[in-house]
mmCIF file of C-alpha atoms and ligand atoms in Angstrom:
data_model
loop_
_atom_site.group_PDB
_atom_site.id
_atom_site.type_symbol
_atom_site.label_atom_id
_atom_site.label_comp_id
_atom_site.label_asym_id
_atom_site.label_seq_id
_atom_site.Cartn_x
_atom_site.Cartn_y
_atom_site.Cartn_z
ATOM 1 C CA UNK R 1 31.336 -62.357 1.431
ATOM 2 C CA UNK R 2 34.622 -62.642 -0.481
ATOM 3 C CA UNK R 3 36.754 -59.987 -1.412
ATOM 4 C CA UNK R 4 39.811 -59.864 -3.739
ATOM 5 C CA UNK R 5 41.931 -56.883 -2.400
ATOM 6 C CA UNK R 6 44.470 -55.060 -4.401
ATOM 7 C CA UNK R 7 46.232 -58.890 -5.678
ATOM 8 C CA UNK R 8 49.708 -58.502 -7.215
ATOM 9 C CA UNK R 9 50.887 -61.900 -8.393
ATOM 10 C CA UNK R 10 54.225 -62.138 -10.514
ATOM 11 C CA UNK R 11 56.196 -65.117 -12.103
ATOM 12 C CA UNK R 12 59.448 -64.010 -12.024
ATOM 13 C CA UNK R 13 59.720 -60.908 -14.479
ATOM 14 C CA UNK R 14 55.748 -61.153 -15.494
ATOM 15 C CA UNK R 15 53.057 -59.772 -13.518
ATOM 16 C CA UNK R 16 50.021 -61.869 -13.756
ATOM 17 C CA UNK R 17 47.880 -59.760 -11.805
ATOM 18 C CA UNK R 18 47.806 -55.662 -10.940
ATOM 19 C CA UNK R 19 46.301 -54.426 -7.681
ATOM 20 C CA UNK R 20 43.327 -56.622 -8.502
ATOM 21 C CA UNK R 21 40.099 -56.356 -6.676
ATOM 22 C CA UNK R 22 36.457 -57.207 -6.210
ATOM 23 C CA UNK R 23 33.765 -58.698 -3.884
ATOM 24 C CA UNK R 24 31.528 -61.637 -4.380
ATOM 25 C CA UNK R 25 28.849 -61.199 -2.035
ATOM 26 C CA UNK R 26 26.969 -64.100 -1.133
ATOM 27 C CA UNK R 27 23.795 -65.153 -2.752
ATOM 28 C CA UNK R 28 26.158 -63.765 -5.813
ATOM 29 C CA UNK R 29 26.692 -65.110 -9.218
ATOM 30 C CA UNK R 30 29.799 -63.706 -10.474
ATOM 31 C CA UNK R 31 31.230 -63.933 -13.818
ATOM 32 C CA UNK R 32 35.342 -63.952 -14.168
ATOM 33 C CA UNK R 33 36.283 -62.919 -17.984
ATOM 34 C CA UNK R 34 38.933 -62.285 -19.403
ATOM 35 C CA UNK R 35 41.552 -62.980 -22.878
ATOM 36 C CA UNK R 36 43.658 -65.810 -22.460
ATOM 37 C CA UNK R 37 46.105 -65.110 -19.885
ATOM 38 C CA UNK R 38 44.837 -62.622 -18.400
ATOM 39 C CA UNK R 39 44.705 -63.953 -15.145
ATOM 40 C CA UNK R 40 41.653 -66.181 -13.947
ATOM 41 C CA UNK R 41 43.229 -68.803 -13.050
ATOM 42 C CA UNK R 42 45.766 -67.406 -10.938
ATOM 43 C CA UNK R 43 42.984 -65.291 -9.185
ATOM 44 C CA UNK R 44 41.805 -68.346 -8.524
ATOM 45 C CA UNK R 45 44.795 -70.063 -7.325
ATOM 46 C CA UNK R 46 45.303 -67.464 -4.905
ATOM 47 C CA UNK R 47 41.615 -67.468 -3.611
ATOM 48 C CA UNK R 48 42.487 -71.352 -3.007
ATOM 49 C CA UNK R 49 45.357 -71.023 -1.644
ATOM 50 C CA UNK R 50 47.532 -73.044 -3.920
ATOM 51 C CA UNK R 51 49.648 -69.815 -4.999
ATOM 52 C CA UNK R 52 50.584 -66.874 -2.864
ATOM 53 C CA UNK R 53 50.139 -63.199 -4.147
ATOM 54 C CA UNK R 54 53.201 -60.681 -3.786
ATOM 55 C CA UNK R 55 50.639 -57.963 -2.621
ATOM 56 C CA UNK R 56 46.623 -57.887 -1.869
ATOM 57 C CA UNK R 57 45.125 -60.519 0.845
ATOM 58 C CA UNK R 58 41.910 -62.591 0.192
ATOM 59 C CA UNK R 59 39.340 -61.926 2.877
ATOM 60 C CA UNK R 60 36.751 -63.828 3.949
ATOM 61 C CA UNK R 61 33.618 -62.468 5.846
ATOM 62 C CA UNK R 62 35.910 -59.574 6.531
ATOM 63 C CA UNK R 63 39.030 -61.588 8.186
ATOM 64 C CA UNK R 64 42.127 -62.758 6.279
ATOM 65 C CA UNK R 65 40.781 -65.864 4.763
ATOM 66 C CA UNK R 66 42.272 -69.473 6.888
ATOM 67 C CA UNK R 67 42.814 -72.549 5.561
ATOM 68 C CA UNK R 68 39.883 -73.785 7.552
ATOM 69 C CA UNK R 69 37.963 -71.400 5.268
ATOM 70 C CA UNK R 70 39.921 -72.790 2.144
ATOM 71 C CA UNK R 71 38.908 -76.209 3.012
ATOM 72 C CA UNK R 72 35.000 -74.948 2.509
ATOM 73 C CA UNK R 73 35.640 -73.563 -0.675
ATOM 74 C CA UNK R 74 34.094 -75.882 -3.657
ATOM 75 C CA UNK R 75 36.220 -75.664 -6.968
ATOM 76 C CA UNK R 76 36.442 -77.038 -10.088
ATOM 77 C CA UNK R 77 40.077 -76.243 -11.193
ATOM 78 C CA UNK R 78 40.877 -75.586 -14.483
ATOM 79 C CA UNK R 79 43.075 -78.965 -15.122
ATOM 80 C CA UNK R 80 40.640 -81.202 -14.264
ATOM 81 C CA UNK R 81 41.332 -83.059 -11.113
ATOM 82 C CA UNK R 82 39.421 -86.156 -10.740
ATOM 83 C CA UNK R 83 40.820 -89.633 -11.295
ATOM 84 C CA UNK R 84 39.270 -91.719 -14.719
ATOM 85 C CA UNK R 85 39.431 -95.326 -13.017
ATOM 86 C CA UNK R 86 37.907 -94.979 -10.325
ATOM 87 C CA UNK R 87 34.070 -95.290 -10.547
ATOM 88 C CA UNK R 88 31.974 -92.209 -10.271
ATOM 89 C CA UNK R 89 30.377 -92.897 -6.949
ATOM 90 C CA UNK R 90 33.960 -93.774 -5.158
ATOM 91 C CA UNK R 91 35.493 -90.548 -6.319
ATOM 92 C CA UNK R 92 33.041 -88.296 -5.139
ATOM 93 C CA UNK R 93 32.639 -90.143 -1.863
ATOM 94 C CA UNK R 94 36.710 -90.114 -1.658
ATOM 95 C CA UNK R 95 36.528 -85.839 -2.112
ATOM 96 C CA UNK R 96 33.741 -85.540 0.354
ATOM 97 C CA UNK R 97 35.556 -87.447 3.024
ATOM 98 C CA UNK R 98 38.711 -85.483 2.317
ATOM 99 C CA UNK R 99 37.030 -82.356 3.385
ATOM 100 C CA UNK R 100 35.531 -83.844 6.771
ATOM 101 C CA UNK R 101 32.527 -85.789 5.774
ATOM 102 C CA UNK R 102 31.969 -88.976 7.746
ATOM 103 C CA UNK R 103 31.658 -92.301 5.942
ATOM 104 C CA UNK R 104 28.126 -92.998 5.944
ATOM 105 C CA UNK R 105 27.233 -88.943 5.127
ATOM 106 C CA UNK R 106 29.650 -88.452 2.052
ATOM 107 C CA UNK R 107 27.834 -91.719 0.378
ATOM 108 C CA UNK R 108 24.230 -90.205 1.072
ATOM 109 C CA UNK R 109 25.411 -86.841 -0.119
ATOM 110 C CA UNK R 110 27.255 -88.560 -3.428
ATOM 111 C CA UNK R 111 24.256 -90.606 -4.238
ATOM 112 C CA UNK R 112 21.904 -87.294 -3.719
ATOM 113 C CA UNK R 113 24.146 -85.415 -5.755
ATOM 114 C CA UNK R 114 23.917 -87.924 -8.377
ATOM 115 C CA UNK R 115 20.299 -87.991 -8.756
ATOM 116 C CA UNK R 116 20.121 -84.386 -8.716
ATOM 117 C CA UNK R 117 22.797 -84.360 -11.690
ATOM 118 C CA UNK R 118 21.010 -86.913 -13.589
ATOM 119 C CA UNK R 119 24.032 -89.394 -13.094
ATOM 120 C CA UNK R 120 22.353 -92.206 -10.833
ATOM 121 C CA UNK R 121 22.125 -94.681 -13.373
ATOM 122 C CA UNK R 122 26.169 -93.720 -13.950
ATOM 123 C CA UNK R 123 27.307 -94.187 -10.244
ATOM 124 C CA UNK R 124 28.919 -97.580 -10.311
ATOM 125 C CA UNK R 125 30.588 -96.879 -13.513
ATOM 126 C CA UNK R 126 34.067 -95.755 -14.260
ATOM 127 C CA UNK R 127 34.523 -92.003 -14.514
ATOM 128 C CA UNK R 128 36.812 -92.627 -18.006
ATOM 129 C CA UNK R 129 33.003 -94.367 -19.362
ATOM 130 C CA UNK R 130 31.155 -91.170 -19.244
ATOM 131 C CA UNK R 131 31.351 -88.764 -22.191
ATOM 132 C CA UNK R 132 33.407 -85.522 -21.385
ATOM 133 C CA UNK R 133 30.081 -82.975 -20.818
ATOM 134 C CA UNK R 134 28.776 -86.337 -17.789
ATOM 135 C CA UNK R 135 32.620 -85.908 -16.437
ATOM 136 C CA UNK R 136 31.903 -82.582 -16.193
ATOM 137 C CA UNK R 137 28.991 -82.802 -14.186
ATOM 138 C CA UNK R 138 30.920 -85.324 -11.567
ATOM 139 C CA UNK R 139 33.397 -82.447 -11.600
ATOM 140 C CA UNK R 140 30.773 -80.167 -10.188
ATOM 141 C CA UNK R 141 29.433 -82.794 -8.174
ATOM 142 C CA UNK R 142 32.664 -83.350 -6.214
ATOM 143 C CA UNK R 143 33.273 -79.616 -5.488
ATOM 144 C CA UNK R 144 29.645 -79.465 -4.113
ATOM 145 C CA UNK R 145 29.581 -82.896 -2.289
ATOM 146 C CA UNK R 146 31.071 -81.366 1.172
ATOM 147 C CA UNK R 147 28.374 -78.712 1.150
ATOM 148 C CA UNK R 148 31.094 -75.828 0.568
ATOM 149 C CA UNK R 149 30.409 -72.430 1.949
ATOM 150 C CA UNK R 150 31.440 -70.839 -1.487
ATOM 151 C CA UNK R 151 32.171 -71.801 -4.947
ATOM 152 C CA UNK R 152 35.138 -71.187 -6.946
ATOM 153 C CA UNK R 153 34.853 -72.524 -10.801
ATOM 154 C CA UNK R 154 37.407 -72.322 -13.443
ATOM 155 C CA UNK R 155 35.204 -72.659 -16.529
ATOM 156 C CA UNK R 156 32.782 -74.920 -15.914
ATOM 157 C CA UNK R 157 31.034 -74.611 -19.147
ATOM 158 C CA UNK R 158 33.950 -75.426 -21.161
ATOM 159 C CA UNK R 159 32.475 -78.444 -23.633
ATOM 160 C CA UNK R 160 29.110 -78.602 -22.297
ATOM 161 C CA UNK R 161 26.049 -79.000 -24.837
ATOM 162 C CA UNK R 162 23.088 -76.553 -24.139
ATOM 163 C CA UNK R 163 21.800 -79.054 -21.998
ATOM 164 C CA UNK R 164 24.135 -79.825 -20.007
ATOM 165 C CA UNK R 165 24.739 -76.038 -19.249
ATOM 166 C CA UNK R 166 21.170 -75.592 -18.324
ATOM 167 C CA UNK R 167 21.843 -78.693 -15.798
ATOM 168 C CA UNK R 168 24.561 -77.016 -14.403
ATOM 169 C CA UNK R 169 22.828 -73.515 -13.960
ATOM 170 C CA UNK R 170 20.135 -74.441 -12.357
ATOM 171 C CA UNK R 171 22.464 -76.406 -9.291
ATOM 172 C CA UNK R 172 24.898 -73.367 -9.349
ATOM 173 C CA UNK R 173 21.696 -71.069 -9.080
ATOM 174 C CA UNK R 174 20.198 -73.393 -6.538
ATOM 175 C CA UNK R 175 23.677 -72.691 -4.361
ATOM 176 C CA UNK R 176 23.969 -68.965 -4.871
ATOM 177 C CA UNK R 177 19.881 -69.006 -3.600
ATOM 178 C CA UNK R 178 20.861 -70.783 -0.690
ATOM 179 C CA UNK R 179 22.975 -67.518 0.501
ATOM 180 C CA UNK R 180 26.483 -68.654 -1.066
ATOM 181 C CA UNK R 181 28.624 -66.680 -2.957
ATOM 182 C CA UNK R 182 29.639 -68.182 -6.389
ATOM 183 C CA UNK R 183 32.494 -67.408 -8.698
ATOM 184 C CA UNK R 184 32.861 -68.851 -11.955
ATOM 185 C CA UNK R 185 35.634 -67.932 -15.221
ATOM 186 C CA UNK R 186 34.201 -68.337 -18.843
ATOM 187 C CA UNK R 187 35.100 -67.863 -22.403
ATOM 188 C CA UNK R 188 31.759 -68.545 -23.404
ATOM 189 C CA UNK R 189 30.201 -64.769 -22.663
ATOM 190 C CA UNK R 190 26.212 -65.362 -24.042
ATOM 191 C CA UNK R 191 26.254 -68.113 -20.882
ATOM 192 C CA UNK R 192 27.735 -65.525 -18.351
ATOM 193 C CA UNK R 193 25.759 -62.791 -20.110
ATOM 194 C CA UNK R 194 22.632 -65.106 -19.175
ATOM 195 C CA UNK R 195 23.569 -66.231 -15.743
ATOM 196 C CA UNK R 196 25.424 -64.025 -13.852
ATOM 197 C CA UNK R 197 24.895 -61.334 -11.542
ATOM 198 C CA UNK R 198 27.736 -59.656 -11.921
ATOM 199 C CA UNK R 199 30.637 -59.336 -13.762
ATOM 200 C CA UNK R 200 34.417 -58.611 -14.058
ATOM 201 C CA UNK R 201 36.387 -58.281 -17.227
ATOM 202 C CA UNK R 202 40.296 -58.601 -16.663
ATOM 203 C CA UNK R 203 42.834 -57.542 -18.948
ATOM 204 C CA UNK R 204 46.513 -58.098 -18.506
ATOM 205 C CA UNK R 205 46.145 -59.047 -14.417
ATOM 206 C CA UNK R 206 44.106 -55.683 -13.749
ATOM 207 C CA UNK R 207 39.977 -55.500 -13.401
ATOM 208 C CA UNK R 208 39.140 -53.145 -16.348
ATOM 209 C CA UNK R 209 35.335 -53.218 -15.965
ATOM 210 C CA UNK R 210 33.157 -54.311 -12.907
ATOM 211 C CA UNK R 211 29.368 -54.002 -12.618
ATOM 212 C CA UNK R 212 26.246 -55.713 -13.310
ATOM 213 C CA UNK R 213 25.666 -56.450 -17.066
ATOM 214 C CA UNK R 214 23.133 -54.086 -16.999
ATOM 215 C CA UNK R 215 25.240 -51.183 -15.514
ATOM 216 C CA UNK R 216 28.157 -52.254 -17.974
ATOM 217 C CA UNK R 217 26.188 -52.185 -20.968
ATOM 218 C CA UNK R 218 24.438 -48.913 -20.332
ATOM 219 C CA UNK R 219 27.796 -47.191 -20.301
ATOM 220 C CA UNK R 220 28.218 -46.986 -24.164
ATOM 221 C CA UNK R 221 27.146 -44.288 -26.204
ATOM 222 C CA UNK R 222 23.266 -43.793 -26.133
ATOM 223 C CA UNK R 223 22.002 -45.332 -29.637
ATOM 224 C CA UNK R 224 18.527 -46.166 -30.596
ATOM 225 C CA UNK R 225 17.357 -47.929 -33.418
ATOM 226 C CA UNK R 226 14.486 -45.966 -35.146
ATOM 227 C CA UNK R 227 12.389 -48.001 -37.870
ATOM 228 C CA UNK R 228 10.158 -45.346 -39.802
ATOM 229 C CA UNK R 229 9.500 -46.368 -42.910
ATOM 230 C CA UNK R 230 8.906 -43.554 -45.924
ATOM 231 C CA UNK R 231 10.474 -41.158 -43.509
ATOM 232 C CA UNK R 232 12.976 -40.591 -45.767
ATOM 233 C CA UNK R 233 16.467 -39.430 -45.642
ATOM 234 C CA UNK R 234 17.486 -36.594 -42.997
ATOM 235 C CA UNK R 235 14.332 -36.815 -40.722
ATOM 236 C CA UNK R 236 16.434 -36.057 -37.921
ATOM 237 C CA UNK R 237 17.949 -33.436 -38.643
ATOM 238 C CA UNK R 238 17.817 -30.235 -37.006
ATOM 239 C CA UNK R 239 17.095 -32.769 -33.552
ATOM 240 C CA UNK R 240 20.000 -30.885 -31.381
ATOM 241 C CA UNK R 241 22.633 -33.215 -30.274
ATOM 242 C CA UNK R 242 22.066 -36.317 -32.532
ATOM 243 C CA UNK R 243 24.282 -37.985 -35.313
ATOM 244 C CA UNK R 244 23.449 -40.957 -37.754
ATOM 245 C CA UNK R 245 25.594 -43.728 -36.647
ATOM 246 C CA UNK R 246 24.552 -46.636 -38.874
ATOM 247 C CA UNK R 247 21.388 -46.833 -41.256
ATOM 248 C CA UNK R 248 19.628 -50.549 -43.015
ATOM 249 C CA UNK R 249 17.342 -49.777 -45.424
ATOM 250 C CA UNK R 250 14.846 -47.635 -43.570
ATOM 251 C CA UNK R 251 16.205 -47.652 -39.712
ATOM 252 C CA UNK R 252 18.185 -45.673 -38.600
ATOM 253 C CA UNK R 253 20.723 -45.668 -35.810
ATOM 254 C CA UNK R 254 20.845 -42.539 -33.949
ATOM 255 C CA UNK R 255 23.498 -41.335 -31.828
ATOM 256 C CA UNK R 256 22.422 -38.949 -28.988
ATOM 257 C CA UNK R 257 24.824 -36.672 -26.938
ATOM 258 C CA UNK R 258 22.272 -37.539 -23.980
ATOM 259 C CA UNK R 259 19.238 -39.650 -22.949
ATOM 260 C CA UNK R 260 17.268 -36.299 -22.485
ATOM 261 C CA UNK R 261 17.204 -36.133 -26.138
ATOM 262 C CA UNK R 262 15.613 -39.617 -26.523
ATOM 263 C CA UNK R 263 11.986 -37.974 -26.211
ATOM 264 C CA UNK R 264 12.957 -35.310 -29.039
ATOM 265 C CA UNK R 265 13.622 -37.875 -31.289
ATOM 266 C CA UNK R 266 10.860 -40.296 -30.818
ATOM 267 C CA UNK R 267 8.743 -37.384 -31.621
ATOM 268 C CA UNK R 268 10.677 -36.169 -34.759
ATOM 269 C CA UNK R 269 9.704 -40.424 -35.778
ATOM 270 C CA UNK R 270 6.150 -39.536 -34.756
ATOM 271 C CA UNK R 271 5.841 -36.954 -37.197
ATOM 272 C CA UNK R 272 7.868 -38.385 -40.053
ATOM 273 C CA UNK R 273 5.771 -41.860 -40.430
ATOM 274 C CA UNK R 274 4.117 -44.540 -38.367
ATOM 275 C CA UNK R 275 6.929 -45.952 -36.343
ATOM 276 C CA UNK R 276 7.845 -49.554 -36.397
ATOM 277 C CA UNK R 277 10.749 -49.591 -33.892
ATOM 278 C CA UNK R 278 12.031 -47.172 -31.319
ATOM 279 C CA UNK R 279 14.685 -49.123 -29.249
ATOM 280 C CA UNK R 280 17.777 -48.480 -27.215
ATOM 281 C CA UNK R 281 21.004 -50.378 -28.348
ATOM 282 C CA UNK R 282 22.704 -51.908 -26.059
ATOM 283 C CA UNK R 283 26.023 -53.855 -26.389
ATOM 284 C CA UNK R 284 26.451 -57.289 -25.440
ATOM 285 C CA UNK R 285 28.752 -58.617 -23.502
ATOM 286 C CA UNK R 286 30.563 -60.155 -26.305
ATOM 287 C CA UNK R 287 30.631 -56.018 -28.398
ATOM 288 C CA UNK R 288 31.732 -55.320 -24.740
ATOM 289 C CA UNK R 289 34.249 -57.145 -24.226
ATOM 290 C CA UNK R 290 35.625 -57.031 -27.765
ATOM 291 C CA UNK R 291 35.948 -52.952 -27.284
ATOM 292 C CA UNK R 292 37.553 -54.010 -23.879
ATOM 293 C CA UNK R 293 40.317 -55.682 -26.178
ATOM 294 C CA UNK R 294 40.675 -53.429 -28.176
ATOM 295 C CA UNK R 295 41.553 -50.196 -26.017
ATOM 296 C CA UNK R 296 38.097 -48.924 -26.342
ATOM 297 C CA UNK R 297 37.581 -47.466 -23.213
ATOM 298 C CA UNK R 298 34.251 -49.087 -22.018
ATOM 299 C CA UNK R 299 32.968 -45.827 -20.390
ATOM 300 C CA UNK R 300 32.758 -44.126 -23.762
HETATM 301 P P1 LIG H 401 43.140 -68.858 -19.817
HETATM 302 O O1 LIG H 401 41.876 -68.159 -20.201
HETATM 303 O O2 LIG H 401 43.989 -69.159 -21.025
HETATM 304 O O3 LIG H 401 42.951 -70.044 -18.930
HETATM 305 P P2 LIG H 401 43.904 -67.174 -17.554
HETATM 306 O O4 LIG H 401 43.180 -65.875 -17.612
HETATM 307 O O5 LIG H 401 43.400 -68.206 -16.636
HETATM 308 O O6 LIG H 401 44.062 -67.767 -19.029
HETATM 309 P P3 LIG H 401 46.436 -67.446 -16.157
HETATM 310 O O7 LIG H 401 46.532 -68.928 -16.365
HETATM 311 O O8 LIG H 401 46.110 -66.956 -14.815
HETATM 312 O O9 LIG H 401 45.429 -66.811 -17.226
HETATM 313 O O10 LIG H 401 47.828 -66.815 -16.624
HETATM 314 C C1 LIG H 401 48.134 -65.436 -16.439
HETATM 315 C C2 LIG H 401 49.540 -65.186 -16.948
HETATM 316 O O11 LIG H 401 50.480 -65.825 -16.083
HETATM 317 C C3 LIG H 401 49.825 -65.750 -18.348
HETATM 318 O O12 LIG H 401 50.696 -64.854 -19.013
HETATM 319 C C4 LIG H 401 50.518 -67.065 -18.066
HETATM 320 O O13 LIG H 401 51.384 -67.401 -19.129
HETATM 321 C C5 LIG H 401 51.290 -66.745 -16.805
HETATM 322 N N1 LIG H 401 51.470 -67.931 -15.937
HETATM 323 C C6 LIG H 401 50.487 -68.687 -15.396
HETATM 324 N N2 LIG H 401 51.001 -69.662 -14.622
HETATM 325 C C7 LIG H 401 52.344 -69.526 -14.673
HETATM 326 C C8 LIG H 401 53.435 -70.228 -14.088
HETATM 327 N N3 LIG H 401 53.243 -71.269 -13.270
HETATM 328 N N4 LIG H 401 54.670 -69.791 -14.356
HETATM 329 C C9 LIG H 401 54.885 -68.722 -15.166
HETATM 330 N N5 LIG H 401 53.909 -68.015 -15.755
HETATM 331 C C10 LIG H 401 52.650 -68.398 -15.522
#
């Protein structure tokens, strides 16, 4: 298990990250957002190792994490770090032998990786050939060639076709079900919405929100969508604790001070017409994180 505990990172005057924490446990998908600059990447960084934090420590397992650790750790950086003439299946060979792997094992493992990428046919090639969304999927092939004990990837998605992000979710859910823990920053919130087990929005170097999407989600205010057709205006009213929040045409959104009155309404719809639609609405991730933005306190 990893776990982020109270992180301070500054440069110079600015502080990139606030008393910062959270856990990835393993078998864990977990979803990084966050504005730009908020402070992935330098989570990141200091999960890797390449920067220092002023405060917090990075454990591992529940030790201080080493460098042997560090050297397990699979990561796709956000500056892409691979190297455009060499060929494809020299590259990944080169990173697997750089984290221990002998000769003979870190060609076996690139060519494996390859075919379960879809890249065989791409291995003797230079890495500059491919189109950007196959360079990505050598980039996630070199962090995984060393059979790292965690992952650590700094948007992964970024430029990948539907496709290609299916490709890559089903290896990075084919790592998290073999027990590791996975941790992965995105812009693109519909694909961490989808895939992830958990996530963490960051604003301004502190963790504003933490939770499943689920448990997120459910802490808005508790709407439901009500399609009644010829109920006509007002049907609600007199339902204790409830207030029209939006209405299209004949549906209605309905506020409700609490989920106890949910049955109270749905029998007020009952009686007013045949009902079409009785659903709970639920933000997205995207509404979410929008309100996040915008100092709407996601608890309300
Ligand atoms: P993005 O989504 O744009 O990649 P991010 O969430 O990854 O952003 P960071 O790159 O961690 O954000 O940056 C956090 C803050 O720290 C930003 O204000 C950034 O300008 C600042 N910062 C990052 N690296 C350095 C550096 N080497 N020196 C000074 N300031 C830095």
């Amino acid at each position: 298990m990893l776990e982020l505990s109270h992180l301070t990172k500054r440069y110079g005057a600015l502080e990139a990250l606030h008393d910062l924490s959270f856990t990835v446990r393993p078998g864990e998908i977990f979803g990084f957002v966050g504005a730009n600059g908020a402070g992935k990447t330098t989570t990141m960084r200091v999960v890797l190792g390449v920067l220092e934090a002023d405060a917090g420590s990075v454990i591992w397992d529940g030790s201080p994490i080493t460098f042997a650790v560090r050297r397990r750790i699979g990561y796709i950086p956000e500056d892409r770090g691979l190297y455009p003439k060499m060929s494809v299946i020299a590259q990944l060979e080169y990173f697997a032998q750089l984290h221990g792997v002998r000769r003979k094992a870190a060609h076996a493992a690139s060519i494996a990786l390859l075919e379960r990428l879809g890249l065989a046919d791409r291995a003797k090639g230079q890495l500059q050939s491919l189109s950007h969304g196959n360079q990505q999927r050598v980039q996630l092939a070199a962090a995984l060639v060393f059979s790292p004990e965690l992952l650590v990837l700094d948007e992964p998605f970024a430029g990948l076709d539907p496709v290609a992000v299916d490709a890559m979710t089903e290896v990075l859910h084919a790592e998290a079900d073999a027990g590791k823990p996975v941790v992965l920053s995105s812009h693109q919130l519909d694909i961490v919405e989808r895939i992830c087990d958990r996530v963490g929005i960051i604003n301004h170097g502190q963790m504003v929100a933490c939770g499943t999407v689920d448990e997120l989600t459910e802490r808005g205010p508790v709407r439901f969508w009500v399609d009644v057709p010829g109920a006509g205006a007002g049907w609600y009213d007199g339902i204790p604790g409830v207030t029209l929040a939006q209405q299209e045409g004949e549906r209605w959104l309905l506020q409700l001070d609490d989920e106890a009155g949910e049955q109270a309404v749905l029998r007020a719809a009952l009686a007013a017409g045949p009902v079409h639609e009785f659903r709970r609405d639920r933000p997205t991730l995207t509404q979410l994180f929008r309100n996040v933005m915008s100092g709407t306190p996601v608890d309300e």
